[in-house]
PDB file of C-alpha atoms in Angstrom:
ATOM      1  CA  MET E 584      12.869 -28.818   1.260  1.00  0.00           C
ATOM      2  CA  THR E 585      11.431 -25.756   1.981  1.00  0.00           C
ATOM      3  CA  GLU E 586       7.858 -24.898  -0.519  1.00  0.00           C
ATOM      4  CA  LEU E 587       8.087 -22.367  -3.048  1.00  0.00           C
ATOM      5  CA  LYS E 588       5.082 -19.449  -2.565  1.00  0.00           C
ATOM      6  CA  ALA E 589       3.388 -17.064  -4.135  1.00  0.00           C
ATOM      7  CA  SER E 590       1.699 -14.175  -2.788  1.00  0.00           C
ATOM      8  CA  ILE E 591      -0.321 -11.592  -4.547  1.00  0.00           C
ATOM      9  CA  ASP E 592      -1.992  -8.291  -3.600  1.00  0.00           C
ATOM     10  CA  LEU E 593      -4.639  -7.032  -5.881  1.00  0.00           C
ATOM     11  CA  GLY E 594      -5.066  -3.277  -4.565  1.00  0.00           C
ATOM     12  CA  THR E 595      -6.748  -0.183  -6.007  1.00  0.00           C
ATOM     13  CA  ASN E 596      -4.413   0.955  -8.049  1.00  0.00           C
ATOM     14  CA  THR E 597      -1.661  -1.365  -8.380  1.00  0.00           C
ATOM     15  CA  ALA E 598      -1.904  -5.268  -8.414  1.00  0.00           C
ATOM     16  CA  ARG E 599       1.790  -7.261  -7.068  1.00  0.00           C
ATOM     17  CA  LEU E 600       3.158 -10.722  -7.103  1.00  0.00           C
ATOM     18  CA  LEU E 601       6.053 -12.214  -4.326  1.00  0.00           C
ATOM     19  CA  ILE E 602       7.389 -15.946  -5.129  1.00  0.00           C
ATOM     20  CA  GLY E 603       9.629 -16.468  -2.751  1.00  0.00           C
ATOM     21  CA  PHE E 604      10.290 -19.207   0.290  1.00  0.00           C
ATOM     22  CA  LYS E 605       9.202 -18.345   3.921  1.00  0.00           C
ATOM     23  CA  GLU E 606      12.670 -18.933   5.988  1.00  0.00           C
ATOM     24  CA  ASP E 607      11.592 -18.258   9.050  1.00  0.00           C
ATOM     25  CA  GLU E 608       8.207 -16.442  10.989  1.00  0.00           C
ATOM     26  CA  HIS E 609      10.347 -12.889   9.845  1.00  0.00           C
ATOM     27  CA  THR E 610      12.088 -13.837   6.598  1.00  0.00           C
ATOM     28  CA  ILE E 611      11.747 -14.557   3.580  1.00  0.00           C
ATOM     29  CA  ARG E 612      14.207 -15.674   0.063  1.00  0.00           C
ATOM     30  CA  PRO E 613      12.399 -13.807  -2.744  1.00  0.00           C
ATOM     31  CA  VAL E 614      12.697 -15.349  -6.002  1.00  0.00           C
ATOM     32  CA  LEU E 615      10.806 -12.971  -8.439  1.00  0.00           C
ATOM     33  CA  LEU E 616       8.459  -9.768  -7.706  1.00  0.00           C
ATOM     34  CA  LYS E 617       6.325  -8.155 -10.375  1.00  0.00           C
ATOM     35  CA  ARG E 618       4.061  -5.093 -10.014  1.00  0.00           C
ATOM     36  CA  GLN E 619       1.696  -3.110 -12.573  1.00  0.00           C
ATOM     37  CA  ILE E 620      -0.247   0.085 -12.022  1.00  0.00           C
ATOM     38  CA  THR E 621      -3.662  -1.603 -13.332  1.00  0.00           C
ATOM     39  CA  ARG E 622      -5.842   1.027 -11.436  1.00  0.00           C
ATOM     40  CA  LEU E 623      -8.678  -1.361 -10.574  1.00  0.00           C
ATOM     41  CA  GLY E 624     -10.623   1.719  -8.995  1.00  0.00           C
ATOM     42  CA  GLY E 625     -10.008   3.788 -11.716  1.00  0.00           C
ATOM     43  CA  GLY E 626     -13.675   5.060 -13.192  1.00  0.00           C
ATOM     44  CA  PHE E 627     -15.595   3.051 -10.002  1.00  0.00           C
ATOM     45  CA  THR E 628     -19.003   4.169  -9.546  1.00  0.00           C
ATOM     46  CA  ARG E 629     -21.029   3.261  -6.316  1.00  0.00           C
ATOM     47  CA  GLU E 630     -24.261   1.712  -9.070  1.00  0.00           C
ATOM     48  CA  SER E 631     -21.629  -0.452 -11.339  1.00  0.00           C
ATOM     49  CA  GLY E 632     -18.474  -1.061  -9.316  1.00  0.00           C
ATOM     50  CA  ILE E 633     -15.766  -1.446 -11.136  1.00  0.00           C
ATOM     51  CA  SER E 634     -15.156  -0.709 -14.789  1.00  0.00           C
ATOM     52  CA  PRO E 635     -14.830  -2.371 -17.916  1.00  0.00           C
ATOM     53  CA  GLU E 636     -11.586  -0.776 -18.519  1.00  0.00           C
ATOM     54  CA  ALA E 637     -10.295  -0.998 -15.097  1.00  0.00           C
ATOM     55  CA  GLU E 638     -11.728  -5.071 -15.553  1.00  0.00           C
ATOM     56  CA  ALA E 639     -10.166  -5.729 -18.071  1.00  0.00           C
ATOM     57  CA  ARG E 640      -6.347  -4.073 -16.645  1.00  0.00           C
ATOM     58  CA  SER E 641      -6.433  -6.512 -13.782  1.00  0.00           C
ATOM     59  CA  LEU E 642      -7.779  -9.495 -15.373  1.00  0.00           C
ATOM     60  CA  ALA E 643      -4.195  -8.949 -17.887  1.00  0.00           C
ATOM     61  CA  ALA E 644      -1.767  -8.382 -15.196  1.00  0.00           C
ATOM     62  CA  MET E 645      -3.390 -11.413 -13.473  1.00  0.00           C
ATOM     63  CA  GLN E 646      -3.157 -13.627 -16.355  1.00  0.00           C
ATOM     64  CA  GLU E 647       0.486 -12.534 -16.338  1.00  0.00           C
ATOM     65  CA  PHE E 648       0.936 -13.215 -12.777  1.00  0.00           C
ATOM     66  CA  ALA E 649      -0.493 -16.996 -13.429  1.00  0.00           C
ATOM     67  CA  GLY E 650       1.841 -17.786 -15.837  1.00  0.00           C
ATOM     68  CA  GLU E 651       4.774 -16.940 -13.405  1.00  0.00           C
ATOM     69  CA  ILE E 652       3.355 -19.663 -10.863  1.00  0.00           C
ATOM     70  CA  ARG E 653       3.281 -21.714 -13.040  1.00  0.00           C
ATOM     71  CA  ARG E 654       6.890 -21.548 -14.655  1.00  0.00           C
ATOM     72  CA  HIS E 655       8.014 -21.333 -11.018  1.00  0.00           C
ATOM     73  CA  ASN E 656       5.674 -24.359 -10.041  1.00  0.00           C
ATOM     74  CA  VAL E 657       4.844 -22.412  -7.383  1.00  0.00           C
ATOM     75  CA  GLY E 658       3.427 -25.047  -3.929  1.00  0.00           C
ATOM     76  CA  LYS E 659       1.030 -22.996  -1.994  1.00  0.00           C
ATOM     77  CA  ILE E 660      -0.633 -19.437  -3.541  1.00  0.00           C
ATOM     78  CA  ARG E 661      -2.264 -16.434  -1.192  1.00  0.00           C
ATOM     79  CA  ALA E 662      -3.896 -13.867  -2.917  1.00  0.00           C
ATOM     80  CA  VAL E 663      -5.964 -10.975  -1.727  1.00  0.00           C
ATOM     81  CA  ALA E 664      -8.389  -8.681  -3.158  1.00  0.00           C
ATOM     82  CA  THR E 665      -8.515  -5.021  -0.957  1.00  0.00           C
ATOM     83  CA  SER E 666     -10.673  -2.058  -1.049  1.00  0.00           C
ATOM     84  CA  ALA E 667     -12.262  -2.129  -4.786  1.00  0.00           C
ATOM     85  CA  VAL E 668     -13.263  -5.189  -4.988  1.00  0.00           C
ATOM     86  CA  ARG E 669     -14.359  -4.865  -1.229  1.00  0.00           C
ATOM     87  CA  ASP E 670     -17.035  -2.102  -2.029  1.00  0.00           C
ATOM     88  CA  ALA E 671     -17.785  -2.994  -5.838  1.00  0.00           C
ATOM     89  CA  ALA E 672     -21.501  -4.181  -6.511  1.00  0.00           C
ATOM     90  CA  ASN E 673     -19.857  -6.314  -9.182  1.00  0.00           C
ATOM     91  CA  GLY E 674     -16.865  -7.505  -7.056  1.00  0.00           C
ATOM     92  CA  ALA E 675     -17.898 -10.965  -6.689  1.00  0.00           C
ATOM     93  CA  GLU E 676     -17.995 -10.936 -10.524  1.00  0.00           C
ATOM     94  CA  PHE E 677     -15.125  -9.699 -10.996  1.00  0.00           C
ATOM     95  CA  CYS E 678     -13.536 -12.817  -8.365  1.00  0.00           C
ATOM     96  CA  ARG E 679     -15.038 -15.317 -10.223  1.00  0.00           C
ATOM     97  CA  LYS E 680     -13.319 -13.990 -13.714  1.00  0.00           C
ATOM     98  CA  VAL E 681     -10.382 -13.743 -11.900  1.00  0.00           C
ATOM     99  CA  LEU E 682     -10.768 -17.907 -10.966  1.00  0.00           C
ATOM    100  CA  ASP E 683     -12.114 -18.848 -14.560  1.00  0.00           C
ATOM    101  CA  GLU E 684      -9.646 -17.030 -16.887  1.00  0.00           C
ATOM    102  CA  THR E 685      -6.433 -17.472 -14.406  1.00  0.00           C
ATOM    103  CA  GLY E 686      -7.105 -20.142 -11.425  1.00  0.00           C
ATOM    104  CA  ILE E 687      -6.124 -18.000  -9.193  1.00  0.00           C
ATOM    105  CA  GLN E 688      -8.817 -17.481  -5.906  1.00  0.00           C
ATOM    106  CA  LEU E 689      -8.967 -14.539  -4.928  1.00  0.00           C
ATOM    107  CA  GLN E 690      -9.557 -13.596  -1.201  1.00  0.00           C
ATOM    108  CA  VAL E 691     -11.663 -10.729  -0.343  1.00  0.00           C
ATOM    109  CA  ILE E 692     -10.344  -8.975   3.144  1.00  0.00           C
ATOM    110  CA  SER E 693     -11.535  -6.218   5.251  1.00  0.00           C
ATOM    111  CA  GLY E 694      -9.206  -3.453   5.713  1.00  0.00           C
ATOM    112  CA  GLU E 695      -8.627  -5.280   9.654  1.00  0.00           C
ATOM    113  CA  GLN E 696      -7.312  -7.985   7.928  1.00  0.00           C
ATOM    114  CA  GLU E 697      -5.205  -5.531   5.545  1.00  0.00           C
ATOM    115  CA  ALA E 698      -3.669  -3.931   8.309  1.00  0.00           C
ATOM    116  CA  LEU E 699      -2.815  -7.251  10.340  1.00  0.00           C
ATOM    117  CA  PHE E 700      -1.192  -8.693   7.162  1.00  0.00           C
ATOM    118  CA  THR E 701       1.016  -5.474   6.393  1.00  0.00           C
ATOM    119  CA  LEU E 702       2.019  -5.272  10.190  1.00  0.00           C
ATOM    120  CA  ARG E 703       3.229  -8.426   9.913  1.00  0.00           C
ATOM    121  CA  GLY E 704       5.329  -7.643   6.784  1.00  0.00           C
ATOM    122  CA  VAL E 705       6.532  -4.338   7.462  1.00  0.00           C
ATOM    123  CA  LEU E 706       7.921  -6.006  10.973  1.00  0.00           C
ATOM    124  CA  ALA E 707       9.938  -8.515   8.814  1.00  0.00           C
ATOM    125  CA  GLY E 708      12.025  -5.564   7.077  1.00  0.00           C
ATOM    126  CA  LEU E 709      12.662  -3.126   9.922  1.00  0.00           C
ATOM    127  CA  ASP E 710      15.696  -2.258  11.280  1.00  0.00           C
ATOM    128  CA  ASN E 711      14.717  -2.262  14.472  1.00  0.00           C
ATOM    129  CA  LYS E 712      11.533  -4.770  15.765  1.00  0.00           C
ATOM    130  CA  LYS E 713      11.160  -3.332  19.149  1.00  0.00           C
ATOM    131  CA  GLY E 714       9.286  -0.487  20.228  1.00  0.00           C
ATOM    132  CA  LYS E 715       5.815   0.981  19.522  1.00  0.00           C
ATOM    133  CA  PHE E 716       4.609   1.655  15.780  1.00  0.00           C
ATOM    134  CA  LEU E 717       2.355   3.234  13.929  1.00  0.00           C
ATOM    135  CA  VAL E 718       1.851   1.982  10.373  1.00  0.00           C
ATOM    136  CA  PHE E 719       0.181   3.355   7.711  1.00  0.00           C
ATOM    137  CA  ASP E 720      -0.750   1.913   4.506  1.00  0.00           C
ATOM    138  CA  VAL E 721      -2.025   4.577   2.259  1.00  0.00           C
ATOM    139  CA  GLY E 722      -3.630   2.333  -0.958  1.00  0.00           C
ATOM    140  CA  GLY E 723      -5.582   3.262  -3.735  1.00  0.00           C
ATOM    141  CA  GLY E 724      -8.893   2.779  -2.174  1.00  0.00           C
ATOM    142  CA  SER E 725      -8.232   3.014   1.621  1.00  0.00           C
ATOM    143  CA  THR E 726      -5.422   3.583   4.316  1.00  0.00           C
ATOM    144  CA  GLU E 727      -4.723   1.926   7.272  1.00  0.00           C
ATOM    145  CA  TYR E 728      -3.775   2.918  10.397  1.00  0.00           C
ATOM    146  CA  THR E 729      -2.230   0.363  13.259  1.00  0.00           C
ATOM    147  CA  LEU E 730      -0.694   0.559  16.222  1.00  0.00           C
ATOM    148  CA  ALA E 731       1.935  -1.969  17.662  1.00  0.00           C
ATOM    149  CA  GLU E 732       3.906  -3.102  20.570  1.00  0.00           C
ATOM    150  CA  GLY E 733       6.245  -4.657  18.788  1.00  0.00           C
ATOM    151  CA  SER E 734       4.548  -7.832  16.719  1.00  0.00           C
ATOM    152  CA  LEU E 735       1.477  -7.072  19.157  1.00  0.00           C
ATOM    153  CA  PRO E 736      -1.625  -5.241  17.526  1.00  0.00           C
ATOM    154  CA  ILE E 737      -2.828  -2.360  19.887  1.00  0.00           C
ATOM    155  CA  PHE E 738      -5.350  -1.013  17.878  1.00  0.00           C
ATOM    156  CA  THR E 739      -6.049  -1.134  13.514  1.00  0.00           C
ATOM    157  CA  ARG E 740      -8.955   1.142  11.933  1.00  0.00           C
ATOM    158  CA  SER E 741      -9.098   1.200   7.937  1.00  0.00           C
ATOM    159  CA  LEU E 742     -10.121   4.798   6.895  1.00  0.00           C
ATOM    160  CA  PRO E 743     -11.893   5.296   3.445  1.00  0.00           C
ATOM    161  CA  LEU E 744      -9.006   7.789   2.251  1.00  0.00           C
ATOM    162  CA  GLY E 745      -7.532   6.075  -0.810  1.00  0.00           C
ATOM    163  CA  VAL E 746      -5.193   8.320  -3.186  1.00  0.00           C
ATOM    164  CA  VAL E 747      -7.517   7.067  -6.499  1.00  0.00           C
ATOM    165  CA  ARG E 748     -11.096   7.755  -4.514  1.00  0.00           C
ATOM    166  CA  LEU E 749     -10.093  11.022  -3.362  1.00  0.00           C
ATOM    167  CA  THR E 750      -8.290  11.986  -6.739  1.00  0.00           C
ATOM    168  CA  GLU E 751     -11.359  11.009  -9.029  1.00  0.00           C
ATOM    169  CA  GLY E 752     -13.665  12.415  -5.973  1.00  0.00           C
ATOM    170  CA  LYS E 753     -12.655  15.399  -5.119  1.00  0.00           C
ATOM    171  CA  SER E 754     -12.237  18.596  -7.092  1.00  0.00           C
ATOM    172  CA  GLY E 755      -8.840  19.485  -5.865  1.00  0.00           C
ATOM    173  CA  PRO E 756      -6.181  19.643  -3.332  1.00  0.00           C
ATOM    174  CA  GLU E 757      -8.074  21.727  -0.747  1.00  0.00           C
ATOM    175  CA  ALA E 758     -11.380  19.665  -0.859  1.00  0.00           C
ATOM    176  CA  MET E 759      -9.048  16.671  -0.510  1.00  0.00           C
ATOM    177  CA  THR E 760      -7.235  18.141   2.512  1.00  0.00           C
ATOM    178  CA  GLU E 761     -10.750  18.959   4.274  1.00  0.00           C
ATOM    179  CA  LYS E 762     -11.955  15.381   3.613  1.00  0.00           C
ATOM    180  CA  ILE E 763      -8.476  14.014   5.048  1.00  0.00           C
ATOM    181  CA  ARG E 764      -8.490  15.572   8.187  1.00  0.00           C
ATOM    182  CA  ARG E 765     -11.978  15.230   9.058  1.00  0.00           C
ATOM    183  CA  GLU E 766     -11.397  11.009   8.600  1.00  0.00           C
ATOM    184  CA  LEU E 767      -8.389  11.932  11.251  1.00  0.00           C
ATOM    185  CA  ALA E 768     -10.063  13.485  13.343  1.00  0.00           C
ATOM    186  CA  ALA E 769     -12.329  10.857  13.584  1.00  0.00           C
ATOM    187  CA  LEU E 770      -9.480   8.462  14.283  1.00  0.00           C
ATOM    188  CA  GLY E 771      -7.936  10.405  16.763  1.00  0.00           C
ATOM    189  CA  GLY E 772     -11.207  10.644  18.372  1.00  0.00           C
ATOM    190  CA  GLU E 773     -11.516   7.069  18.567  1.00  0.00           C
ATOM    191  CA  MET E 774      -7.943   6.688  20.084  1.00  0.00           C
ATOM    192  CA  ASN E 775      -8.547   9.191  22.594  1.00  0.00           C
ATOM    193  CA  ARG E 776     -11.659   6.610  23.781  1.00  0.00           C
ATOM    194  CA  SER E 777      -9.497   3.809  23.799  1.00  0.00           C
ATOM    195  CA  ALA E 778      -6.877   5.229  25.448  1.00  0.00           C
ATOM    196  CA  VAL E 779      -4.493   4.735  22.778  1.00  0.00           C
ATOM    197  CA  ASP E 780      -0.678   6.218  24.044  1.00  0.00           C
ATOM    198  CA  LEU E 781       1.458   7.218  21.019  1.00  0.00           C
ATOM    199  CA  GLY E 782       4.386   8.360  23.126  1.00  0.00           C
ATOM    200  CA  GLY E 783       7.500   7.075  22.254  1.00  0.00           C
ATOM    201  CA  THR E 784       6.352   5.593  18.937  1.00  0.00           C
ATOM    202  CA  ILE E 785       7.735   5.248  15.398  1.00  0.00           C
ATOM    203  CA  LEU E 786       5.904   6.025  12.654  1.00  0.00           C
ATOM    204  CA  VAL E 787       6.492   4.092   9.406  1.00  0.00           C
ATOM    205  CA  GLY E 788       4.582   4.297   6.037  1.00  0.00           C
ATOM    206  CA  THR E 789       3.851   1.811   3.491  1.00  0.00           C
ATOM    207  CA  ALA E 790       2.933   1.112   0.053  1.00  0.00           C
ATOM    208  CA  GLY E 791       3.293   3.524  -3.005  1.00  0.00           C
ATOM    209  CA  THR E 792       3.152   6.847  -1.352  1.00  0.00           C
ATOM    210  CA  ALA E 793       5.690   5.992   0.957  1.00  0.00           C
ATOM    211  CA  THR E 794       8.041   4.525  -1.283  1.00  0.00           C
ATOM    212  CA  THR E 795       7.932   6.977  -4.297  1.00  0.00           C
ATOM    213  CA  LEU E 796       8.373  10.203  -1.277  1.00  0.00           C
ATOM    214  CA  ALA E 797      11.462   8.226  -0.246  1.00  0.00           C
ATOM    215  CA  ALA E 798      12.592   7.366  -4.001  1.00  0.00           C
ATOM    216  CA  ILE E 799      12.029  11.187  -4.879  1.00  0.00           C
ATOM    217  CA  HIS E 800      13.737  12.138  -1.881  1.00  0.00           C
ATOM    218  CA  MET E 801      16.926  10.202  -3.172  1.00  0.00           C
ATOM    219  CA  GLU E 802      16.312  11.455  -6.558  1.00  0.00           C
ATOM    220  CA  MET E 803      16.463   7.613  -7.599  1.00  0.00           C
ATOM    221  CA  THR E 804      16.616   6.595 -10.842  1.00  0.00           C
ATOM    222  CA  ASP E 805      16.396   3.237 -10.756  1.00  0.00           C
ATOM    223  CA  TYR E 806      13.900   2.150  -7.828  1.00  0.00           C
ATOM    224  CA  ASP E 807      16.132   0.540  -5.204  1.00  0.00           C
ATOM    225  CA  TYR E 808      14.120  -1.449  -2.385  1.00  0.00           C
ATOM    226  CA  ARG E 809      17.148  -2.199  -0.051  1.00  0.00           C
ATOM    227  CA  ARG E 810      17.255   2.027  -0.008  1.00  0.00           C
ATOM    228  CA  VAL E 811      14.413   2.546   0.403  1.00  0.00           C
ATOM    229  CA  ASN E 812      13.469   0.121   3.207  1.00  0.00           C
ATOM    230  CA  ASN E 813      13.789   2.144   6.868  1.00  0.00           C
ATOM    231  CA  HIS E 814      15.328   5.036   5.094  1.00  0.00           C
ATOM    232  CA  THR E 815      13.988   7.740   7.727  1.00  0.00           C
ATOM    233  CA  MET E 816      12.220  11.448   6.380  1.00  0.00           C
ATOM    234  CA  THR E 817      11.185  14.454   8.316  1.00  0.00           C
ATOM    235  CA  LEU E 818       7.791  16.487   7.752  1.00  0.00           C
ATOM    236  CA  ALA E 819      10.189  19.024   6.354  1.00  0.00           C
ATOM    237  CA  ASP E 820      11.352  16.946   3.711  1.00  0.00           C
ATOM    238  CA  ILE E 821       7.525  15.737   2.521  1.00  0.00           C
ATOM    239  CA  GLU E 822       6.598  18.968   2.496  1.00  0.00           C
ATOM    240  CA  LYS E 823       9.193  20.569   0.307  1.00  0.00           C
ATOM    241  CA  ILE E 824       8.457  17.217  -2.418  1.00  0.00           C
ATOM    242  CA  HIS E 825       5.164  18.541  -1.870  1.00  0.00           C
ATOM    243  CA  ALA E 826       5.719  22.313  -2.620  1.00  0.00           C
ATOM    244  CA  ARG E 827       7.808  20.985  -5.712  1.00  0.00           C
ATOM    245  CA  LEU E 828       5.308  18.632  -6.687  1.00  0.00           C
ATOM    246  CA  LEU E 829       1.725  20.391  -6.581  1.00  0.00           C
ATOM    247  CA  PRO E 830       1.880  23.660  -9.277  1.00  0.00           C
ATOM    248  CA  LEU E 831       3.366  21.091 -11.907  1.00  0.00           C
ATOM    249  CA  SER E 832       1.271  19.068 -14.485  1.00  0.00           C
ATOM    250  CA  PRO E 833       0.943  15.142 -14.149  1.00  0.00           C
ATOM    251  CA  GLU E 834       2.924  15.017 -17.583  1.00  0.00           C
ATOM    252  CA  GLU E 835       5.993  17.131 -15.770  1.00  0.00           C
ATOM    253  CA  ARG E 836       5.859  15.633 -12.584  1.00  0.00           C
ATOM    254  CA  LEU E 837       7.317  11.925 -14.429  1.00  0.00           C
ATOM    255  CA  LYS E 838      10.285  14.180 -15.021  1.00  0.00           C
ATOM    256  CA  VAL E 839      10.734  14.367 -11.104  1.00  0.00           C
ATOM    257  CA  LYS E 840      13.414  11.749 -10.770  1.00  0.00           C
ATOM    258  CA  GLY E 841      12.000   8.656  -8.008  1.00  0.00           C
ATOM    259  CA  LEU E 842       8.090   9.435  -9.575  1.00  0.00           C
ATOM    260  CA  GLU E 843       6.888   5.916 -11.281  1.00  0.00           C
ATOM    261  CA  LYS E 844       4.299   6.387 -14.161  1.00  0.00           C
ATOM    262  CA  GLY E 845       1.072   5.690 -12.616  1.00  0.00           C
ATOM    263  CA  ARG E 846       1.507   7.459  -9.775  1.00  0.00           C
ATOM    264  CA  GLU E 847       1.432  11.066 -11.467  1.00  0.00           C
ATOM    265  CA  ASP E 848      -1.677  11.931 -10.414  1.00  0.00           C
ATOM    266  CA  LEU E 849      -2.083  10.704  -7.286  1.00  0.00           C
ATOM    267  CA  ILE E 850       1.020  11.613  -5.545  1.00  0.00           C
ATOM    268  CA  VAL E 851      -0.684  14.784  -4.400  1.00  0.00           C
ATOM    269  CA  ALA E 852      -3.703  12.648  -2.615  1.00  0.00           C
ATOM    270  CA  GLY E 853      -1.323  10.821  -1.005  1.00  0.00           C
ATOM    271  CA  THR E 854       1.204  13.242  -0.020  1.00  0.00           C
ATOM    272  CA  LEU E 855      -1.900  14.992   1.324  1.00  0.00           C
ATOM    273  CA  ILE E 856      -2.586  11.759   3.287  1.00  0.00           C
ATOM    274  CA  THR E 857       0.938  11.377   4.694  1.00  0.00           C
ATOM    275  CA  ILE E 858       1.545  15.257   5.585  1.00  0.00           C
ATOM    276  CA  ASN E 859      -1.578  15.617   7.355  1.00  0.00           C
ATOM    277  CA  THR E 860      -1.148  12.156   8.850  1.00  0.00           C
ATOM    278  CA  MET E 861       2.050  13.462  10.499  1.00  0.00           C
ATOM    279  CA  LYS E 862       0.927  16.631  11.545  1.00  0.00           C
ATOM    280  CA  HIS E 863      -2.146  15.444  13.275  1.00  0.00           C
ATOM    281  CA  PHE E 864      -0.452  12.570  15.522  1.00  0.00           C
ATOM    282  CA  GLY E 865       2.690  15.016  16.369  1.00  0.00           C
ATOM    283  CA  PHE E 866       4.962  13.252  14.270  1.00  0.00           C
ATOM    284  CA  ASN E 867       8.312  15.190  13.168  1.00  0.00           C
ATOM    285  CA  SER E 868       9.515  11.691  11.153  1.00  0.00           C
ATOM    286  CA  LEU E 869       8.546   9.396   9.406  1.00  0.00           C
ATOM    287  CA  LYS E 870      10.365   5.756   8.918  1.00  0.00           C
ATOM    288  CA  ILE E 871       9.979   4.155   5.565  1.00  0.00           C
ATOM    289  CA  SER E 872       9.028   0.827   4.847  1.00  0.00           C
ATOM    290  CA  ASP E 873       9.369  -1.459   1.143  1.00  0.00           C
ATOM    291  CA  PHE E 874       7.654  -4.265   2.795  1.00  0.00           C
ATOM    292  CA  GLY E 875       4.000  -3.927   3.575  1.00  0.00           C
ATOM    293  CA  GLN E 876       1.038  -7.185   2.867  1.00  0.00           C
ATOM    294  CA  LEU E 877       2.321  -8.557  -0.267  1.00  0.00           C
ATOM    295  CA  GLU E 878       5.021 -10.129   2.305  1.00  0.00           C
ATOM    296  CA  GLY E 879       3.207 -10.901   5.447  1.00  0.00           C
ATOM    297  CA  LEU E 880       0.610 -13.078   3.018  1.00  0.00           C
ATOM    298  CA  LEU E 881       3.750 -14.895   2.160  1.00  0.00           C
ATOM    299  CA  LEU E 882       4.747 -15.359   5.671  1.00  0.00           C
ATOM    300  CA  GLU E 883       1.504 -16.824   6.508  1.00  0.00           C
ATOM    301  CA  ASP E 884       1.214 -20.757   6.955  1.00  0.00           C
TER     302      ASP E 884
END
């Protein structure tokens, strides 16, 4: 019988658990999917790292995940932590606490590793796996860009552009846009020096910003990953959503169908990363992937 596996993606904004079976190299049969917005990067400082409040929220989520893993009698666990823990002065101490209190061993991975796990997960859910893809994963602390020919990665970089990092560190949309454009210009320059050709490439967005934009676009009252996955949006669609959300207060944004609680202040930064990515690299359409690092981790042996 196929072994039941679990993957955990502890991000800067969201903690996610997937329990399921790996049926083959590209297929997952999910049994349970849970996620909590814990905002691990909230209140983050260079000097002290993860704040006590963010640590407590994330530990509570990990304890809940550990309970589900025990209840389902999972055979193998793959748990990773990304940008917030990677950059935190107290990151190693936090991982020790998670192990002591939950029995879950967190692996702190690099931005490049994160991008490759994400690519594998995204490809598992795409309706067309052939051709060239530029996959970008907007996270809480960083955004990863990976160019691939089918499943073969050609170029990958992690940029210090995350929705929590931008929202808490910059004074408003103009300052955020300036930072985003600066980072994208540097990325574009590096791609040019590496002779990266984006001709004929499909742009794929994954993680919370992309799926939230799709849910808003389809005015979802109840989130349905099957409808979100492979949904396509134009640059004009996304700019229209941005123009609608920007003047609203975070509380008012929660009345917008498709916007999940916990993202009401972060969606502006995420939308700005998305819009500027599309403009900088000349894409008019974006394919949305509900699959990502969590699924990529489960597919790993």
